[in-house]
XYZ file of C-alpha atoms in Angstrom:
506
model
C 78.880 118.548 94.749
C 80.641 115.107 94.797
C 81.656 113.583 97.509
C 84.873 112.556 97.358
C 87.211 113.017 94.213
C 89.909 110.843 93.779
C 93.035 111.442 91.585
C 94.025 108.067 89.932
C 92.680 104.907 89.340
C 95.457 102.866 89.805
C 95.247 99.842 93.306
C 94.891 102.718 95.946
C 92.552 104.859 94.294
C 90.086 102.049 93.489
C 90.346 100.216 96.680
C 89.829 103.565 98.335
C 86.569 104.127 96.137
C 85.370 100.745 96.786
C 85.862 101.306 100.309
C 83.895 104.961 100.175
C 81.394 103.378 97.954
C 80.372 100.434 100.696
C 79.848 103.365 103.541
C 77.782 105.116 101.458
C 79.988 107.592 100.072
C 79.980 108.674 95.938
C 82.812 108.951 94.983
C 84.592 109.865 91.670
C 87.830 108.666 90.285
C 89.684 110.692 87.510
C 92.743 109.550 85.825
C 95.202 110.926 83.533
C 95.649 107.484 81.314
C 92.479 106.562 78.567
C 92.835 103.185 79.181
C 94.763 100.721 81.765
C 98.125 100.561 81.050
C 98.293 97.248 81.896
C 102.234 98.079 82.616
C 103.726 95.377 84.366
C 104.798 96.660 87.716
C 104.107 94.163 90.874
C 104.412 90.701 90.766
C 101.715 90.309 93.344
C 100.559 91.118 96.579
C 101.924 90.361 100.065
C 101.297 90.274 103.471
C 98.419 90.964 105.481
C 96.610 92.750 103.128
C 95.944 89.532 101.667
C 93.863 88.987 104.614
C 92.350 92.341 103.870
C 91.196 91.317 100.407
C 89.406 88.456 102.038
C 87.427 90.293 104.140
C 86.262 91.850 101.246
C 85.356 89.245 99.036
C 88.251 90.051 96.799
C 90.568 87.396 97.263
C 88.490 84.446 95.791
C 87.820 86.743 92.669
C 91.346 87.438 92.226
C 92.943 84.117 93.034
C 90.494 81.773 91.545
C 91.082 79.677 95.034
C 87.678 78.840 97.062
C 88.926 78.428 100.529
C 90.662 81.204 102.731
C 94.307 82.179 101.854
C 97.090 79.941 103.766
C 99.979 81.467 105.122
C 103.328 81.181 102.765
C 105.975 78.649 103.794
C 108.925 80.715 102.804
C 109.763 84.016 101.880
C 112.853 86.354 101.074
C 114.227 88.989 103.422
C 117.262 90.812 101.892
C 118.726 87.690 99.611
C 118.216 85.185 102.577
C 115.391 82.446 102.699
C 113.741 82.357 105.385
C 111.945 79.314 106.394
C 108.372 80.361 107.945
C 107.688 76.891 108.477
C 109.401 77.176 112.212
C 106.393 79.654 113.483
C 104.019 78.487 115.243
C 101.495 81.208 113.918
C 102.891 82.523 110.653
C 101.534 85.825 109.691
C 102.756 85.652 105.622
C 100.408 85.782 103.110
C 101.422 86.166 99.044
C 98.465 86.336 96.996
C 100.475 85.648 93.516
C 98.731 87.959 91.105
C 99.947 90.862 88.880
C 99.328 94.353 89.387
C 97.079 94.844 86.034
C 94.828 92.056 87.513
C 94.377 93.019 90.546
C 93.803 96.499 88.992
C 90.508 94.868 86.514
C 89.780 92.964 89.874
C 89.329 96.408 91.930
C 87.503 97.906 88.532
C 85.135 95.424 88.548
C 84.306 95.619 92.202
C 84.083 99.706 91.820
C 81.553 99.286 89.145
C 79.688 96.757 90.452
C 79.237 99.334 93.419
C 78.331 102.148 91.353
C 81.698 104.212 91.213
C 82.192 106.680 88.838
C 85.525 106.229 86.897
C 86.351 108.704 84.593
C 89.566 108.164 82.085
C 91.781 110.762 79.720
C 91.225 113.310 82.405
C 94.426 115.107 84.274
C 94.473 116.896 87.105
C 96.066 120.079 86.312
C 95.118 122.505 89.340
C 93.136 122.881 92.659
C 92.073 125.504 95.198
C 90.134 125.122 98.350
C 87.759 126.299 100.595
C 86.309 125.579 103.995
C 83.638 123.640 102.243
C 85.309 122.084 99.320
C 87.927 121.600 96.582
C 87.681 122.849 93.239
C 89.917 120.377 90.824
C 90.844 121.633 87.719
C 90.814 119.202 84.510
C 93.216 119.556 81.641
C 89.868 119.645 79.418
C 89.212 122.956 81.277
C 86.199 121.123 83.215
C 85.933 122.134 86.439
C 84.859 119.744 89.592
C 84.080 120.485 92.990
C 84.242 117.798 95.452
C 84.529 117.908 99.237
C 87.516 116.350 99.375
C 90.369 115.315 97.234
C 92.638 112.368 97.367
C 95.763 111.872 95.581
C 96.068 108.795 94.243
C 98.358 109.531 91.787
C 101.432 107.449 92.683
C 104.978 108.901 93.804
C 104.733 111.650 91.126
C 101.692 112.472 92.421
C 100.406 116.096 91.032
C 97.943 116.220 94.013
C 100.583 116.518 96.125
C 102.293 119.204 94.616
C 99.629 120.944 93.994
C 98.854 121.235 97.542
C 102.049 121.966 98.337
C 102.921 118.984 100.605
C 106.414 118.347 100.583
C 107.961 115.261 99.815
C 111.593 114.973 101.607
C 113.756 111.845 101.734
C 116.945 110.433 99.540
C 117.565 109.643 96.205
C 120.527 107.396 95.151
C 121.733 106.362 91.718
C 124.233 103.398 93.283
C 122.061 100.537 91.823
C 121.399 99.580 88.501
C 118.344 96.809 88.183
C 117.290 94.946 84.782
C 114.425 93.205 84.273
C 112.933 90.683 80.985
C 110.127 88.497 80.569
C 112.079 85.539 79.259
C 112.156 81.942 78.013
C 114.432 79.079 79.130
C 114.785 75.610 77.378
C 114.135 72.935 79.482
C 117.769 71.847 79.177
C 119.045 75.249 81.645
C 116.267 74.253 84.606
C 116.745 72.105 87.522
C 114.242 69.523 87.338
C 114.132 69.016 91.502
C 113.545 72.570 92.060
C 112.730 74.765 88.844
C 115.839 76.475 89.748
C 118.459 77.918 86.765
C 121.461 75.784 86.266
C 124.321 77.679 85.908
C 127.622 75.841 84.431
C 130.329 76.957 87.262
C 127.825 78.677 89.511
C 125.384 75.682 90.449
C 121.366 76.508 90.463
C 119.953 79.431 91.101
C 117.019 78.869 92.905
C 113.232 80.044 92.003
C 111.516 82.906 93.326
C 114.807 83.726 95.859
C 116.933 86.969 95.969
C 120.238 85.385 95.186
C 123.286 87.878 96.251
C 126.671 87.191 94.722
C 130.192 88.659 94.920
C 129.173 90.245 91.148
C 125.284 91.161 92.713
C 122.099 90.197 92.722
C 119.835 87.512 90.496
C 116.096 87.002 90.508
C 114.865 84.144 88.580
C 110.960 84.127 89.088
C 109.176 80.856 86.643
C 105.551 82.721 87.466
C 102.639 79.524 86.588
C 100.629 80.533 83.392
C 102.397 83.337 82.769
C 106.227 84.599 81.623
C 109.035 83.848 83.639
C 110.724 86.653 85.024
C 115.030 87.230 84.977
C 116.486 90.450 87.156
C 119.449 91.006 88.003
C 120.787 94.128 90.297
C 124.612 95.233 90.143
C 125.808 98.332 91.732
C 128.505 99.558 88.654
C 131.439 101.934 89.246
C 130.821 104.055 86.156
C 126.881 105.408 85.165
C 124.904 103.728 82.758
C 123.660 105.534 79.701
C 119.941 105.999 80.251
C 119.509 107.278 76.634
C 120.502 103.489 75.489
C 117.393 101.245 75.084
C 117.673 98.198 77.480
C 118.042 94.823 75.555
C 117.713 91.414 76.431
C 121.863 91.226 75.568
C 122.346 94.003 77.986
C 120.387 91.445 80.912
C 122.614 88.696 79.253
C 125.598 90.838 80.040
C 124.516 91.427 83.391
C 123.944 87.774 84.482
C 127.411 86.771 83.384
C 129.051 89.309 85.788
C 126.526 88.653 88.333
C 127.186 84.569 88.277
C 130.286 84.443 86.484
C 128.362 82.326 83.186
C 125.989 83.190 80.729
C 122.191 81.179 80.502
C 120.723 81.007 77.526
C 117.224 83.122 77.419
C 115.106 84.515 74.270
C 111.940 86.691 74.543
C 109.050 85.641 75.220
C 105.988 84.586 73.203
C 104.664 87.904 72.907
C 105.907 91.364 74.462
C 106.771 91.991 77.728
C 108.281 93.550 80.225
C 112.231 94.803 79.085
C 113.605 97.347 81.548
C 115.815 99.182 83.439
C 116.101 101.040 86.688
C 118.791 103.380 87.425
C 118.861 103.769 91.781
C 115.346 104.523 93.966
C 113.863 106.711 96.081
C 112.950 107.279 99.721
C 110.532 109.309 100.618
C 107.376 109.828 103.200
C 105.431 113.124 102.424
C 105.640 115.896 105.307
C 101.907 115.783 105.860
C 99.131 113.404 104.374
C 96.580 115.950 104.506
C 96.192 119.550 103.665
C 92.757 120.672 104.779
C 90.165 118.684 102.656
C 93.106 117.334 100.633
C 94.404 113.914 101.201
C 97.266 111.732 100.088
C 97.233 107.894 100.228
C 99.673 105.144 98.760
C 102.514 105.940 96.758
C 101.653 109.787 96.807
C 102.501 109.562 100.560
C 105.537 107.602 100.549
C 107.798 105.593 98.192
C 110.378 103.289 99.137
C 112.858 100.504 97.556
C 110.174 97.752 96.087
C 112.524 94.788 97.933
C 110.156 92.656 99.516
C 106.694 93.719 97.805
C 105.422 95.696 100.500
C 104.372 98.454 98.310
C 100.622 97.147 97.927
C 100.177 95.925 101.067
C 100.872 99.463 101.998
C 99.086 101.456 99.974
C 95.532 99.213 99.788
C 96.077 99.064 103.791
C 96.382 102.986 103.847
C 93.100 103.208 101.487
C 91.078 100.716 103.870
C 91.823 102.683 107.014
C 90.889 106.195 105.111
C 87.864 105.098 103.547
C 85.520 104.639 106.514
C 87.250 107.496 108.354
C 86.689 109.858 105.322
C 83.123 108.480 104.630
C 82.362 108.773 108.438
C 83.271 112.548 108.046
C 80.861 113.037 104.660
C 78.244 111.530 106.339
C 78.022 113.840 109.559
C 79.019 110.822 112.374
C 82.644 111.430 112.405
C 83.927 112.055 115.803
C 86.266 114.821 116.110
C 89.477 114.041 114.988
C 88.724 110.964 113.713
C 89.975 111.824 110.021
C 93.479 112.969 111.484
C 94.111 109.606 112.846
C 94.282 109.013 109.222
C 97.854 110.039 109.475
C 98.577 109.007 112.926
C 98.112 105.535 112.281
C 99.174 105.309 108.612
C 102.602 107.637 109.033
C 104.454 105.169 111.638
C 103.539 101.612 109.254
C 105.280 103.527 106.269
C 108.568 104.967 108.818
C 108.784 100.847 109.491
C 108.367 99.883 106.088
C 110.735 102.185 105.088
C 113.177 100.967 107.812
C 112.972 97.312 106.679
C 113.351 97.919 102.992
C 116.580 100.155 103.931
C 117.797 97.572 106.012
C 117.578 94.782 103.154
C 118.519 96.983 100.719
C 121.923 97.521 102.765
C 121.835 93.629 103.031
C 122.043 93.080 99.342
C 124.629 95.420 98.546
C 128.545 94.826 97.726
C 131.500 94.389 99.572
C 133.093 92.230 102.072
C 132.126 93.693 105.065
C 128.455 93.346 104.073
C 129.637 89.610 103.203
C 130.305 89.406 107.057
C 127.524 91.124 108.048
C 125.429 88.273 106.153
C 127.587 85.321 107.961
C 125.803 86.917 111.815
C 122.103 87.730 110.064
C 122.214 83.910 108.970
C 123.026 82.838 112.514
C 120.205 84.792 113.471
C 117.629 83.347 110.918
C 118.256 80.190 112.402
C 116.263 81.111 115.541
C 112.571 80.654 115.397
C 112.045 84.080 117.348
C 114.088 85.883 114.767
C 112.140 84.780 112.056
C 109.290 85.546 113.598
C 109.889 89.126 114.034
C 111.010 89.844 110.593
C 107.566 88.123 109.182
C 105.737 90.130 111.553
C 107.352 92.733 110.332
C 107.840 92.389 106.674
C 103.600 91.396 106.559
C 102.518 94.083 108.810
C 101.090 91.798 111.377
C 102.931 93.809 113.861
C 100.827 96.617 112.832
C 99.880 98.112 116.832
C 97.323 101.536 116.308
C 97.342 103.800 119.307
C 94.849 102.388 121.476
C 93.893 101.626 125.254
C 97.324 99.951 126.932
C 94.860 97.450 129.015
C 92.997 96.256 126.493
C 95.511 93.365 124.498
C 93.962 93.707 121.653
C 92.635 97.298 120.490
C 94.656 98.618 117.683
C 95.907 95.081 116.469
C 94.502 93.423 113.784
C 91.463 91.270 114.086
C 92.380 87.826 114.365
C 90.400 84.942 112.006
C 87.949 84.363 114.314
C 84.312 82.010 113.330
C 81.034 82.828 114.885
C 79.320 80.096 115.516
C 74.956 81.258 116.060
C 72.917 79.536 118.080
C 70.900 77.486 115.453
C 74.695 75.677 114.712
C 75.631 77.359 111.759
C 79.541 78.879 112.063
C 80.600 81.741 109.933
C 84.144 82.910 109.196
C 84.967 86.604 110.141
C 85.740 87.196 106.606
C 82.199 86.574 105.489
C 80.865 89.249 107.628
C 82.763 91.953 106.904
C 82.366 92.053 103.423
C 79.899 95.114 103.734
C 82.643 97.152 105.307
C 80.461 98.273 108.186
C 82.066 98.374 112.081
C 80.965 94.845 113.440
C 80.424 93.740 117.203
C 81.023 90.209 117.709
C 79.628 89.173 121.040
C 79.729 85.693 122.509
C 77.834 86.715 125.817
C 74.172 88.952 124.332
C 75.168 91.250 127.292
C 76.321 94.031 124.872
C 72.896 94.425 122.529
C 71.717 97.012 124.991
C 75.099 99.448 125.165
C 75.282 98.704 121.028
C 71.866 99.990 120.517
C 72.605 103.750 120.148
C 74.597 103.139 117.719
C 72.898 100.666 115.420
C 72.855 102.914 112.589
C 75.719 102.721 111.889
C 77.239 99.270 113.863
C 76.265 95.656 113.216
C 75.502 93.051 116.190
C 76.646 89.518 115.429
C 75.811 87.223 118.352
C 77.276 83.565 119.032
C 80.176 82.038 120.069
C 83.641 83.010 119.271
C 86.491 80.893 117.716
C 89.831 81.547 117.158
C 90.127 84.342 119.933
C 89.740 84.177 123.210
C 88.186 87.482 123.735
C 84.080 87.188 124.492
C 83.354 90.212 122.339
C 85.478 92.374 119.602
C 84.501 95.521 118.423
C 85.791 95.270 115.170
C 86.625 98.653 112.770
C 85.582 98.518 109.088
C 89.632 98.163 108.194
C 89.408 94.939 110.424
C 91.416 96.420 113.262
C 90.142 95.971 116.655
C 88.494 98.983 118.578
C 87.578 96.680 121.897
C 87.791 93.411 123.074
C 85.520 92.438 126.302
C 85.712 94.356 128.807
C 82.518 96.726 130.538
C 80.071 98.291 129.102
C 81.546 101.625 130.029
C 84.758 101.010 127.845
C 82.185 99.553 125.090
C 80.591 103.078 125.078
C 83.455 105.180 125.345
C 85.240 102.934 122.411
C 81.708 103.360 120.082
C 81.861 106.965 120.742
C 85.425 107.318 119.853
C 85.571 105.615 116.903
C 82.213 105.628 115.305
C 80.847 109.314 117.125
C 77.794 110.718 119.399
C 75.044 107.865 120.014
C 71.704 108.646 118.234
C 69.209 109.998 121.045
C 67.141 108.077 122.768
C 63.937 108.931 121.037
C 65.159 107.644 117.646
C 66.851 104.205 119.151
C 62.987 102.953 119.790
């Protein structure tokens, strides 16, 4: 019987399986498509799952950058800049790489740990039992797994299939177009890379710029093509049966900015398209019995802001060691239900701040006004602040003890330094995905020791934090930070189950 099945290779379903895979689990991926689509879809990845990546050895792989990610100077939160330059601890991380590569990235990591990924296979039915799921293949093969995951995006077959619903709103207000385009050299503002715009000034790069006419996009990616999009909200419906063109974009911009820029294609295909309106939506449960949902099968939401993938690869991290924990016999009970507990609430908030900025975007003069106050606001360190927190998920607070300041938060970049002088970066230790005690003191080896099976012990003194010891989960949320040993036991047994007896410790 395998393990784990999981519906769709796409970001989730691979970080999930890499995630399985380091615990000790088997998984098996099945997707619908042959090959990778290599569609172009996100632009890259924000927030703190950048952090997350790191953690995991990903993020030099992916970024070709040595050294630890850097929080972003600036971001965009519903068409206004905001300048994260004023925190004192900014929590923003963009790690600037396309969806297909960071898909290949999370391939190559599955493979290297021994996943099975199986393409040209579609889910097509599913029944289960108190022991297991049978998964039907359009191929007529049969599998049987003890659990499935769905995977497979806000469409997801999984989900239907298990008859989860999936309630929320769907509006067909907005009209977005997107190219991959060129510019001469003449139409860019040498200071800034911005578009110059004759009767409109510069549009600035990599900025959600909201006019009386809509919204521009003008995004000059490095090494790869520049990206144009433009978002109006038209009084009469667009014909979806028309193919979109880069005249239609042209079209667009001019009513968006009042003036045409000249644009061609780009050197070789890419992306040309058009999205009528969006969806809302956070599925009613996100499990059925041994059937699981995760990313985009769970919940879908307006794409303003990029916090899709930070999401989704979050939701996969904090169901991987939960659902290999409950393969594996240790799982405490309960333990996979906090699955949803946790995961539901981040994707009610995400869904809060991309309604919010999707609001902030839209027409009208009384929006107009509304925009005058939120750029007041902006200007205050403290605001911005909240919104970063927010839009990265560093205000991400799990249900946890009240007195302890920093269970359920994520762990903070803290370096070990050991004895013999050598200091190692929090990052570097969790790359095996195993729950980690950091302790500064050596007082905690004893309480740890009934559960060494399946916790490490890293001993030395703590930087960056100024906890003496962190109990740290294998999503890199904190379970403990120092306090007795009785709270040390009671957190090991909640988290990671029943100590191993006494005989079997020696």
């Amino acid at each position: 019987m395998i393990d784990v099945l999981i519906a769709g290779a796409g970001p989730n379903g691979l970080m999930l399986a890499c995630e399985l895979a380091l615990a000790g689990v088997h998984p098996v991926v099945v997707e619908r498509h042959p090959e990778p689509t290599g569609e172009a879809r996100a632009n890259g990845v924000v927030g703190q799952v950048v952090r997350l990546l790191d953690r995991r050895g990903l993020y030099t792989r992916l970024s070709g950058d040595d050294g630890p990610p850097s929080p972003q100077p600036a971001f965009v939160f519903g068409a206004f800049p905001l300048d994260l330059t004023m925190l004192a601890d900014n929590p923003h991380y963009v790690l600037g790489v396309p969806q297909a590569r960071l898909e290949a990235g999370l391939a190559a990591r599955a493979a290297e740990l021994g996943v099975d990924v199986r393409r040209g296979h579609e889910v097509t039915g599913l029944r289960q039992d108190p022991e297991g799921v049978e998964t039907d293949l359009r191929d007529g093969t049969v599998l049987r797994s003890r659990f499935l995951v769905g995977a497979d995006g806000g469409r997801s077959v999984v989900r239907r299939l298990a008859g989860i619903g999936f309630p929320g709103v769907t509006n067909d207000r907005s009209v977005s177009r997107t190219a991959n385009v060129t510019v001469p050299a003449s139409a860019l503002d040498p200071a800034t890379g911005g578009l110059r715009v004759p009767g409109y000034g510069v549009v600035p790069p990599f900025q959600h710029t909201r006019t009386g006419g809509g919204l521009i996009v003008w995004a000059p990616f490095p090494g790869r093509p520049a990206l144009l999009s433009t978002t109006e909200w038209p009084d009469t419906p667009v014909a979806e049966d028309t193919p979109m063109s880069l005249a239609e974009l042209h079209d667009s911009v001019v009513r968006v900015v009042g003036a045409g820029i000249p644009f061609g294609p780009p050197e070789s295909p890419g992306l040309l398209r058009r999205l009528t309106g969006g969806n809302t939506r956070i599925a009613t449960r996100y499990r059925d019995g041994r059937v699981l949902l995760v990313g985009d099968a769970a919940h879908v939401h307006p794409a303003i802001g990029g916090p899709g993938l930070n999401l989704g690869l979050q939701d996969a991290a904090n169901l991987g060691w939960k659902l290999a924990a409950t393969v594996r016999g240790w799982a405490p009970p309960g333990l996979l239900d906090t699955y949803e507990a946790e995961r539901r609430p981040v994707a009610e908030r995400v869904v809060m701040s991309t309604r919010a900025q999707s609001a902030l975007i839209g027409p009208g003069e009384d929006v107009t006004g509304l925009r005058g106050l939120f750029a007041e606001l902006l200007r205050k360190p403290e605001v911005t602040g909240h919104i970063a927190a927010m839009m990265s998920g560093a205000d991400v607070h799990y249900p946890a003890d009240p007195a302890d300041p920093l269970a359920g938060r994520c762990a903070p970049d803290v370096v070990v330094h050991s004895p013999g002088g050598g200091a190692v970066r929090l990052a570097e230790l969790t790359r095996t995905g195993r729950p980690l005690l950091l302790d500064s003191t050596g007082d905690y080896a004893g309480v740890l020791a009934p559960w060494r099976d399946r916790v490490d012990v890293v001993t030395g003194a703590l930087a960056g934090t100024t906890a003496t010891a962190l109990l740290v989960r294998p999503d890199c949320f904190v379970a403990w930070s120092a306090g007795d040993e009785d709270t040390l036991r009671a957190s090991l047994t909640q988290h990671f189950g029943a100590p191993m007896p006494t005989s079997s410790v020696a």
